[in-house]
XYZ file of C-alpha atoms in Angstrom:
124
model
C 0.000 0.000 0.000
C 2.851 2.382 0.808
C 4.469 1.731 -2.563
C 1.182 2.474 -4.328
C 0.721 5.789 -2.503
C 4.359 6.784 -3.016
C 4.110 5.949 -6.721
C 0.883 7.919 -7.075
C 2.411 10.963 -5.371
C 5.521 10.716 -7.554
C 3.586 10.375 -10.807
C 1.225 13.242 -9.955
C 4.135 15.468 -8.932
C 6.099 14.674 -12.101
C 3.057 15.268 -14.309
C 2.267 18.507 -12.468
C 5.791 19.856 -12.891
C 5.795 18.838 -16.572
C 2.516 20.673 -17.156
C 3.753 23.716 -15.238
C 6.700 24.032 -17.608
C 4.501 24.145 -20.722
C 3.920 27.474 -22.489
C 0.133 27.385 -22.598
C -1.895 28.705 -19.682
C -4.475 25.939 -19.425
C -1.798 23.297 -18.959
C -0.218 25.438 -16.239
C -3.560 25.476 -14.402
C -3.807 21.688 -14.737
C -0.240 21.348 -13.466
C -1.036 23.411 -10.379
C -4.105 21.270 -9.728
C -2.079 18.055 -10.044
C 0.545 19.389 -7.647
C -2.129 20.234 -5.090
C -3.635 16.741 -5.461
C -0.199 15.202 -4.941
C 0.281 17.301 -1.814
C -3.100 16.204 -0.456
C -2.342 12.517 -1.025
C 1.075 13.010 0.584
C -0.514 14.603 3.666
C -3.001 11.742 3.919
C -0.190 9.204 3.655
C 1.846 10.973 6.343
C -1.149 10.789 8.679
C -1.022 6.970 8.718
C -4.354 6.087 7.208
C -6.317 3.899 9.600
C -9.519 2.198 8.477
C -12.566 1.765 10.749
C -11.141 3.785 13.643
C -12.817 6.805 15.263
C -11.147 10.212 14.844
C -11.425 10.959 18.584
C -10.229 9.045 21.618
C -12.924 7.543 23.807
C -12.775 5.108 26.679
C -14.255 2.334 24.519
C -11.990 2.808 21.501
C -8.903 0.628 21.208
C -7.353 2.864 18.558
C -7.994 6.127 16.803
C -7.137 7.911 13.598
C -5.334 11.223 13.679
C -7.747 14.044 12.676
C -4.978 16.582 11.988
C -4.064 15.367 8.459
C -7.750 15.310 7.554
C -8.147 18.916 8.716
C -5.004 19.963 6.834
C -6.192 18.327 3.621
C -9.645 19.888 3.943
C -8.005 23.306 4.297
C -5.693 22.553 1.363
C -8.663 21.615 -0.822
C -10.350 24.958 -0.117
C -7.143 26.915 -0.736
C -6.369 25.056 -3.973
C -9.916 25.640 -5.233
C -9.579 29.372 -4.583
C -6.115 29.445 -6.161
C -7.372 27.597 -9.242
C -10.287 30.017 -9.601
C -7.964 33.037 -9.425
C -5.521 31.550 -11.947
C -8.346 30.674 -14.362
C -9.688 34.243 -14.180
C -6.189 35.644 -14.760
C -5.669 33.302 -17.724
C -9.040 34.256 -19.192
C -8.248 37.953 -18.797
C -4.874 37.451 -20.481
C -6.531 35.547 -23.335
C -9.136 38.266 -23.854
C -6.495 41.020 -23.927
C -3.911 39.300 -26.110
C -6.030 36.933 -28.209
C -3.735 33.984 -27.447
C -3.191 31.681 -24.509
C 0.590 31.679 -24.760
C 0.773 33.885 -21.681
C 3.201 36.467 -23.070
C 2.440 39.576 -25.066
C 4.564 40.644 -28.022
C 7.579 42.723 -26.980
C 7.301 46.450 -27.607
C 10.432 48.040 -29.123
C 11.826 50.809 -26.913
C 13.416 53.039 -29.551
C 14.228 52.746 -33.195
C 17.509 54.051 -34.642
C 15.757 56.717 -36.763
C 13.709 58.063 -33.845
C 16.819 58.317 -31.674
C 18.665 60.299 -34.355
C 15.786 62.785 -34.754
C 15.651 63.409 -31.019
C 19.403 63.972 -30.886
C 19.304 66.496 -33.796
C 16.335 68.390 -32.344
C 18.063 69.015 -29.028
C 20.997 70.916 -30.621
């Protein structure tokens, strides 16, 4: 079971990093989502998953499951949803302004040689 969880975390992390390094914005959003899923699975695995055990200690319970990783993952799910929503809105805004989803606008030339020469002659 540990090998399966470790493999799943590794594959999701590798796929997330690969998608983050792509030039298109939608794949970057998917890469961020995969990285957050990998983090959530990692936190669950670190919490020693226990099946059929209560999350609180009682006098009748022989064992318990740790509720802290569950609370951390629940918080991480909410944060990753908000982060994904913000990134999608930013990507949509960039697409509407530039007409492409490459994420970078065309560079604007600072000065041209002819414009620089005219300015230099006019100042004399």
